[in-house]
Structure formats: structure tokens, C-alpha cells
Amino acid sequence: QKSEQSLKVLSLPRRQRQATSLVMPPRVSVASIMQAIRVSRFGGPEVLALEKSVPVPQPGDGEVLMRVRACGINPVETYIRAGTYARKPDLPYTPGSDAAGEVVGLGAGVTSCKVGDRVFTRGAVGGYAQYSLARADTLQPLSEKLTFEQGAAIPVPYLTAYRALFSRGLAKSGETLLIHGGTGGVGIAAIQLGLARGLRVLATGGTQEGIDLMKKAGVHAAFNHRQPGYLDEISVSSREFQGLTYALNDNSFL
């Protein structure tokens, strides 16, 4: 059954119906209250508290409002939460800078995206929540081929690995890269980026789970850095590739 309003629209002349549809703004349902993880004092994981009546923020100039579908967790956020990082946010605050989701609101001057776009960002302001603000210039389009979880895992790990390998290291195809701790977020990103650029990639891990993970990612050789003599194994293997060109250390590995 059609509502009275629907019947009125359908009864309009065709030309008027087309004009009406062209001027209708996109409709996105956004709640006024959301759930969010809040930190009211610095400390361990126990200070993370779920609050269910947090006002949804409104985007300002150059900002967008995202419906958060997934949020990345980075080591630096644990240092900030513990109060040991150089920069301390005002309390209370919502953690989380890497997030992926959908654009549901636009601030003044935003033209680089539109409501409904799938995006990820390295600049979420409080990503551990159902909604988050981010500056429009920090957003990147999220391919339909990627899940929101994959999108949220991109910013800090992959940008860090890319900067280390190519912006600072100037790594080139045919060179050999050793990643010490290839099972962390940056380590896995470096493996994938290195292989995609045509590098020969060797990596270390500390568990069989980690070794299997790196092999699945496609490394040319994997070593257990908790086993005696692993450096000798790396030395022998690297000679097969005419020596090492780069070494990258990721301290967040298994």
C-alpha cells in the first residue's frame, strides 16, 4: 500500500516529477546519540569505557561525518591511553585515528566526496565510536573490493611501510629486503609492498604461526628469530640474492 504522500508524488505530471526528483537532497539517517569508547583517565585497558549516550558530532568547515564500520588499533594509541606519549589529549576523549566507513554528513566547503561514499582515513577524530569526524583531505576512497576492516587496517601500517621503503629507502625492483619482525602490521604491509615493487623479501618471526603467516604473504624466505643460528641462516640465504640491500625493523611482531 502506498502512503498518501507517495500517492501525491505519483499524481504529479511527468515533467514535474522529474524536476522534483532532481532537487531532492540525499537522505541519510543519522542518530543524535551514539555509542563510543571513552577514556576519562590515563591508564591500562581498564580505563576504556563504553558510553551509550554520547552526542554525535557535527562536521565543521572542511570536515565530514563518517559512520564508522571498522577502526584500526595502533600501538601509539596504547601509549596515548597510558599517558606515556609526548602528546596527551584533553580528558575525556575517544581514541582511534584509523577508520573506515561511509560519509553521512558534509561540512561547509567539502567537495572532494559526497554522502554515501565508502572511505578510509588516517585522521579520524575519535574512531572508537559509531560516528566520527575527519578532515576531508585525509579521506581516501575505499574500493568495493576491500572490506571496511581491510580499509581500517591500511593507514598507519601501510603509510609507514611505504614511507620507510620508498620515500626514505628509495627501494627498487631487484634489490633485497630483510624485515625483522614481518608479522606485525607494518611488517606485513612491507612484505606486500616490497613484493609488489619487485623486491626479494626475507623476513623473520618468533612463532610458527608467524612463519606461516609470512610464507602465506609470499616472502622468498622466512626465519625464526628465536632459534639459535638464525642470523647465519639469513647470511647464507642473502648470499643467494647477492646480499642484503635494506633491513626494516617492526617491533610489533609475533
CSV table of C-alpha atoms in Angstrom, one decimal:
chain,number,residue,atom,x,y,z
A,1,GLN,CA,0.0,0.0,0.0
A,2,LYS,CA,1.3,3.5,-0.9
A,3,SER,CA,1.3,6.3,1.6
A,4,GLU,CA,-0.8,9.5,1.0
A,5,GLN,CA,2.5,11.4,0.3
A,6,SER,CA,3.6,8.8,-2.2
A,7,LEU,CA,0.3,9.0,-4.0
A,8,LYS,CA,0.6,12.7,-4.3
A,9,VAL,CA,4.0,12.5,-5.8
A,10,LEU,CA,2.8,9.8,-8.3
A,11,SER,CA,-0.1,12.0,-9.3
A,12,LEU,CA,2.2,14.9,-10.5
A,13,PRO,CA,2.7,15.4,-14.2
A,14,ARG,CA,5.8,13.5,-15.5
A,15,ARG,CA,7.8,16.7,-16.2
A,16,GLN,CA,7.2,18.0,-12.6
A,17,ARG,CA,8.0,14.6,-11.1
A,18,GLN,CA,11.4,14.7,-12.8
A,19,ALA,CA,12.1,18.2,-11.6
A,20,THR,CA,11.1,17.2,-8.1
A,21,SER,CA,13.5,14.2,-8.1
A,22,LEU,CA,16.4,16.3,-9.2
A,23,VAL,CA,16.3,18.7,-6.3
A,24,MET,CA,15.8,16.2,-3.6
A,25,PRO,CA,18.9,16.0,-1.3
A,26,PRO,CA,20.3,12.6,-0.4
A,27,ARG,CA,18.6,11.2,2.7
A,28,VAL,CA,20.9,9.6,5.3
A,29,SER,CA,19.6,8.6,8.7
A,30,VAL,CA,22.0,9.8,11.4
A,31,ALA,CA,21.2,9.4,15.0
A,32,SER,CA,21.7,12.2,17.5
A,33,ILE,CA,23.2,9.9,20.2
A,34,MET,CA,25.9,7.2,19.7
A,35,GLN,CA,27.9,4.6,21.5
A,36,ALA,CA,31.6,5.4,21.9
A,37,ILE,CA,34.7,4.2,23.8
A,38,ARG,CA,35.7,7.0,26.2
A,39,VAL,CA,38.8,7.5,28.3
A,40,SER,CA,38.4,9.6,31.4
A,41,ARG,CA,41.8,8.9,33.0
A,42,PHE,CA,45.1,7.6,31.7
A,43,GLY,CA,46.0,4.0,32.5
A,44,GLY,CA,45.7,0.4,31.2
A,45,PRO,CA,43.0,-1.2,29.1
A,46,GLU,CA,40.6,-1.0,32.1
A,47,VAL,CA,40.2,2.8,31.5
A,48,LEU,CA,38.4,2.2,28.2
A,49,ALA,CA,34.7,2.6,29.0
A,50,LEU,CA,31.8,2.1,26.7
A,51,GLU,CA,29.4,5.0,26.9
A,52,LYS,CA,26.0,4.7,25.2
A,53,SER,CA,24.7,8.3,25.3
A,54,VAL,CA,27.5,10.3,23.5
A,55,PRO,CA,26.3,13.2,21.3
A,56,VAL,CA,27.0,12.6,17.6
A,57,PRO,CA,29.4,15.4,16.5
A,58,GLN,CA,28.6,17.8,13.7
A,59,PRO,CA,31.1,18.4,10.9
A,60,GLY,CA,32.6,21.9,10.7
A,61,ASP,CA,34.3,23.6,7.8
A,62,GLY,CA,36.3,21.1,5.7
A,63,GLU,CA,35.1,18.2,7.8
A,64,VAL,CA,33.0,15.1,7.1
A,65,LEU,CA,31.0,12.9,9.4
A,66,MET,CA,31.6,9.2,8.9
A,67,ARG,CA,29.5,6.3,10.0
A,68,VAL,CA,32.3,4.1,11.3
A,69,ARG,CA,32.2,0.5,10.2
A,70,ALA,CA,35.7,-0.6,11.4
A,71,CYS,CA,38.5,1.1,13.3
A,72,GLY,CA,42.2,0.2,13.4
A,73,ILE,CA,44.1,-0.2,16.6
A,74,ASN,CA,47.7,1.0,16.6
A,75,PRO,CA,50.4,0.8,19.3
A,76,VAL,CA,50.7,4.6,19.6
A,77,GLU,CA,47.1,4.7,20.8
A,78,THR,CA,48.0,2.4,23.7
A,79,TYR,CA,50.8,4.8,24.7
A,80,ILE,CA,48.4,7.8,24.5
A,81,ARG,CA,45.8,6.0,26.6
A,82,ALA,CA,48.5,5.1,29.2
A,83,GLY,CA,49.6,8.8,29.4
A,84,THR,CA,53.2,7.9,28.4
A,85,TYR,CA,53.2,9.5,24.9
A,86,ALA,CA,54.6,13.0,24.4
A,87,ARG,CA,51.2,14.3,23.3
A,88,LYS,CA,48.4,13.9,25.8
A,89,PRO,CA,44.7,14.7,24.7
A,90,ASP,CA,42.4,16.5,27.0
A,91,LEU,CA,40.2,14.2,29.1
A,92,PRO,CA,37.8,12.7,28.4
A,93,TYR,CA,38.4,11.6,24.9
A,94,THR,CA,37.6,8.9,22.3
A,95,PRO,CA,40.7,7.1,20.8
A,96,GLY,CA,41.1,6.0,17.3
A,97,SER,CA,42.6,7.6,14.2
A,98,ASP,CA,42.4,4.9,11.5
A,99,ALA,CA,38.8,4.2,10.5
A,100,ALA,CA,36.7,3.1,7.5
A,101,GLY,CA,33.1,3.7,6.8
A,102,GLU,CA,30.6,5.8,4.9
A,103,VAL,CA,30.3,9.5,4.6
A,104,VAL,CA,27.0,10.6,6.1
A,105,GLY,CA,27.5,14.4,6.6
A,106,LEU,CA,29.5,17.2,4.9
A,107,GLY,CA,30.8,20.4,6.5
A,108,ALA,CA,31.0,23.6,4.6
A,109,GLY,CA,33.4,23.7,1.6
A,110,VAL,CA,33.7,19.9,1.2
A,111,THR,CA,33.6,19.0,-2.5
A,112,SER,CA,36.0,16.0,-2.6
A,113,CYS,CA,33.5,13.5,-1.5
A,114,LYS,CA,29.7,13.0,-1.2
A,115,VAL,CA,27.3,11.4,1.1
A,116,GLY,CA,27.3,7.7,0.7
A,117,ASP,CA,30.9,7.3,-0.3
A,118,ARG,CA,32.9,4.4,1.1
A,119,VAL,CA,36.1,5.8,2.6
A,120,PHE,CA,39.0,5.2,4.9
A,121,THR,CA,41.1,7.8,6.8
A,122,ARG,CA,44.2,8.2,8.9
A,123,GLY,CA,42.6,11.3,10.5
A,124,ALA,CA,39.5,10.1,12.4
A,125,VAL,CA,38.8,12.2,15.5
A,126,GLY,CA,37.6,9.5,17.9
A,127,GLY,CA,37.3,6.4,15.7
A,128,TYR,CA,36.3,4.1,18.5
A,129,ALA,CA,32.7,5.2,18.0
A,130,GLN,CA,29.7,4.7,15.8
A,131,TYR,CA,30.3,8.1,14.2
A,132,SER,CA,33.5,10.1,13.8
A,133,LEU,CA,34.7,13.4,12.3
A,134,ALA,CA,37.6,13.6,9.9
A,135,ARG,CA,39.0,16.3,7.7
A,136,ALA,CA,38.0,15.8,4.1
A,137,ASP,CA,41.6,16.0,2.9
A,138,THR,CA,42.5,12.9,5.0
A,139,LEU,CA,39.9,10.7,3.3
A,140,GLN,CA,40.7,8.1,0.6
A,141,PRO,CA,38.1,6.2,-1.4
A,142,LEU,CA,37.7,2.6,-0.3
A,143,SER,CA,37.4,0.1,-3.2
A,144,GLU,CA,34.4,-2.1,-3.3
A,145,LYS,CA,37.0,-5.0,-3.5
A,146,LEU,CA,38.0,-4.2,0.1
A,147,THR,CA,36.1,-4.8,3.3
A,148,PHE,CA,35.8,-2.0,5.9
A,149,GLU,CA,38.1,-4.0,8.2
A,150,GLN,CA,40.7,-4.0,5.5
A,151,GLY,CA,40.3,-0.3,4.9
A,152,ALA,CA,40.7,0.5,8.5
A,153,ALA,CA,44.0,-1.6,8.6
A,154,ILE,CA,45.6,0.5,5.8
A,155,PRO,CA,46.5,4.0,7.1
A,156,VAL,CA,49.2,3.8,9.7
A,157,PRO,CA,50.8,0.4,8.8
A,158,TYR,CA,50.9,0.8,5.0
A,159,LEU,CA,51.8,4.5,5.0
A,160,THR,CA,54.6,3.8,7.5
A,161,ALA,CA,55.9,0.9,5.4
A,162,TYR,CA,55.7,2.9,2.2
A,163,ARG,CA,57.5,5.8,3.6
A,164,ALA,CA,60.3,3.6,5.1
A,165,LEU,CA,60.8,1.6,1.9
A,166,PHE,CA,60.3,4.1,-0.9
A,167,SER,CA,60.3,7.7,0.4
A,168,ARG,CA,63.3,7.2,2.7
A,169,GLY,CA,64.9,4.0,1.5
A,170,LEU,CA,64.3,4.5,-2.3
A,171,ALA,CA,64.0,0.8,-2.7
A,172,LYS,CA,63.9,-0.5,-6.3
A,173,SER,CA,63.0,-3.7,-8.1
A,174,GLY,CA,65.6,-6.4,-7.9
A,175,GLU,CA,67.0,-5.3,-4.5
A,176,THR,CA,66.8,-7.5,-1.4
A,177,LEU,CA,64.9,-6.5,1.8
A,178,LEU,CA,65.1,-8.1,5.2
A,179,ILE,CA,62.2,-7.4,7.5
A,180,HIS,CA,63.0,-8.2,11.2
A,181,GLY,CA,59.6,-8.9,12.6
A,182,GLY,CA,57.5,-9.4,9.5
A,183,THR,CA,54.3,-10.4,11.3
A,184,GLY,CA,53.3,-7.1,12.7
A,185,GLY,CA,51.1,-4.6,10.9
A,186,VAL,CA,53.9,-2.6,9.4
A,187,GLY,CA,55.9,-5.9,8.7
A,188,ILE,CA,53.0,-7.5,6.7
A,189,ALA,CA,52.5,-4.2,4.8
A,190,ALA,CA,56.2,-4.0,4.0
A,191,ILE,CA,56.2,-7.6,2.7
A,192,GLN,CA,53.2,-6.9,0.4
A,193,LEU,CA,54.6,-3.5,-0.8
A,194,GLY,CA,58.1,-4.9,-1.3
A,195,LEU,CA,56.8,-7.9,-3.4
A,196,ALA,CA,54.6,-5.6,-5.4
A,197,ARG,CA,57.6,-3.4,-6.3
A,198,GLY,CA,59.6,-6.4,-7.3
A,199,LEU,CA,62.0,-6.7,-4.3
A,200,ARG,CA,63.3,-10.0,-3.0
A,201,VAL,CA,61.8,-10.2,0.6
A,202,LEU,CA,63.3,-12.1,3.5
A,203,ALA,CA,61.5,-11.8,6.9
A,204,THR,CA,61.7,-13.1,10.5
A,205,GLY,CA,59.1,-14.1,13.0
A,206,GLY,CA,59.1,-15.6,16.5
A,207,THR,CA,56.4,-18.3,16.3
A,208,GLN,CA,55.4,-21.0,13.8
A,209,GLU,CA,52.1,-19.0,13.4
A,210,GLY,CA,54.2,-16.0,12.3
A,211,ILE,CA,56.4,-18.0,10.0
A,212,ASP,CA,53.3,-19.5,8.3
A,213,LEU,CA,51.7,-16.0,8.0
A,214,MET,CA,54.8,-14.6,6.3
A,215,LYS,CA,55.0,-17.6,3.9
A,216,LYS,CA,51.4,-17.1,3.0
A,217,ALA,CA,52.2,-13.4,2.3
A,218,GLY,CA,54.7,-14.6,-0.2
A,219,VAL,CA,58.2,-14.0,1.3
A,220,HIS,CA,61.1,-15.6,-0.5
A,221,ALA,CA,62.5,-16.9,2.8
A,222,ALA,CA,61.3,-16.8,6.4
A,223,PHE,CA,63.4,-17.3,9.6
A,224,ASN,CA,62.6,-17.8,13.3
A,225,HIS,CA,64.5,-15.1,15.2
A,226,ARG,CA,64.1,-17.1,18.4
A,227,GLN,CA,66.1,-20.0,17.1
A,228,PRO,CA,69.9,-20.1,17.7
A,229,GLY,CA,71.8,-19.5,14.5
A,230,TYR,CA,69.1,-17.7,12.6
A,231,LEU,CA,71.5,-14.9,11.6
A,232,ASP,CA,73.8,-17.5,10.0
A,233,GLU,CA,70.8,-18.8,8.0
A,234,ILE,CA,70.0,-15.3,6.9
A,235,SER,CA,73.6,-14.7,5.9
A,236,VAL,CA,73.6,-17.9,3.7
A,237,SER,CA,70.2,-17.1,2.2
A,238,SER,CA,71.1,-13.5,1.5
A,239,ARG,CA,74.2,-14.5,-0.4
A,240,GLU,CA,71.9,-16.3,-2.9
A,241,PHE,CA,70.4,-12.9,-3.5
A,242,GLN,CA,73.7,-11.1,-3.8
A,243,GLY,CA,73.5,-9.7,-0.3
A,244,LEU,CA,71.0,-7.5,1.6
A,245,THR,CA,70.1,-4.0,0.4
A,246,TYR,CA,67.7,-3.0,3.2
A,247,ALA,CA,66.7,-4.0,6.7
A,248,LEU,CA,63.5,-2.9,8.3
A,249,ASN,CA,62.6,-3.5,11.9
A,250,ASP,CA,59.0,-3.8,13.1
A,251,ASN,CA,58.8,-4.2,16.8
A,252,SER,CA,55.1,-5.2,16.9
A,253,PHE,CA,55.6,-8.7,15.7
A,254,LEU,CA,54.6,-12.2,16.9
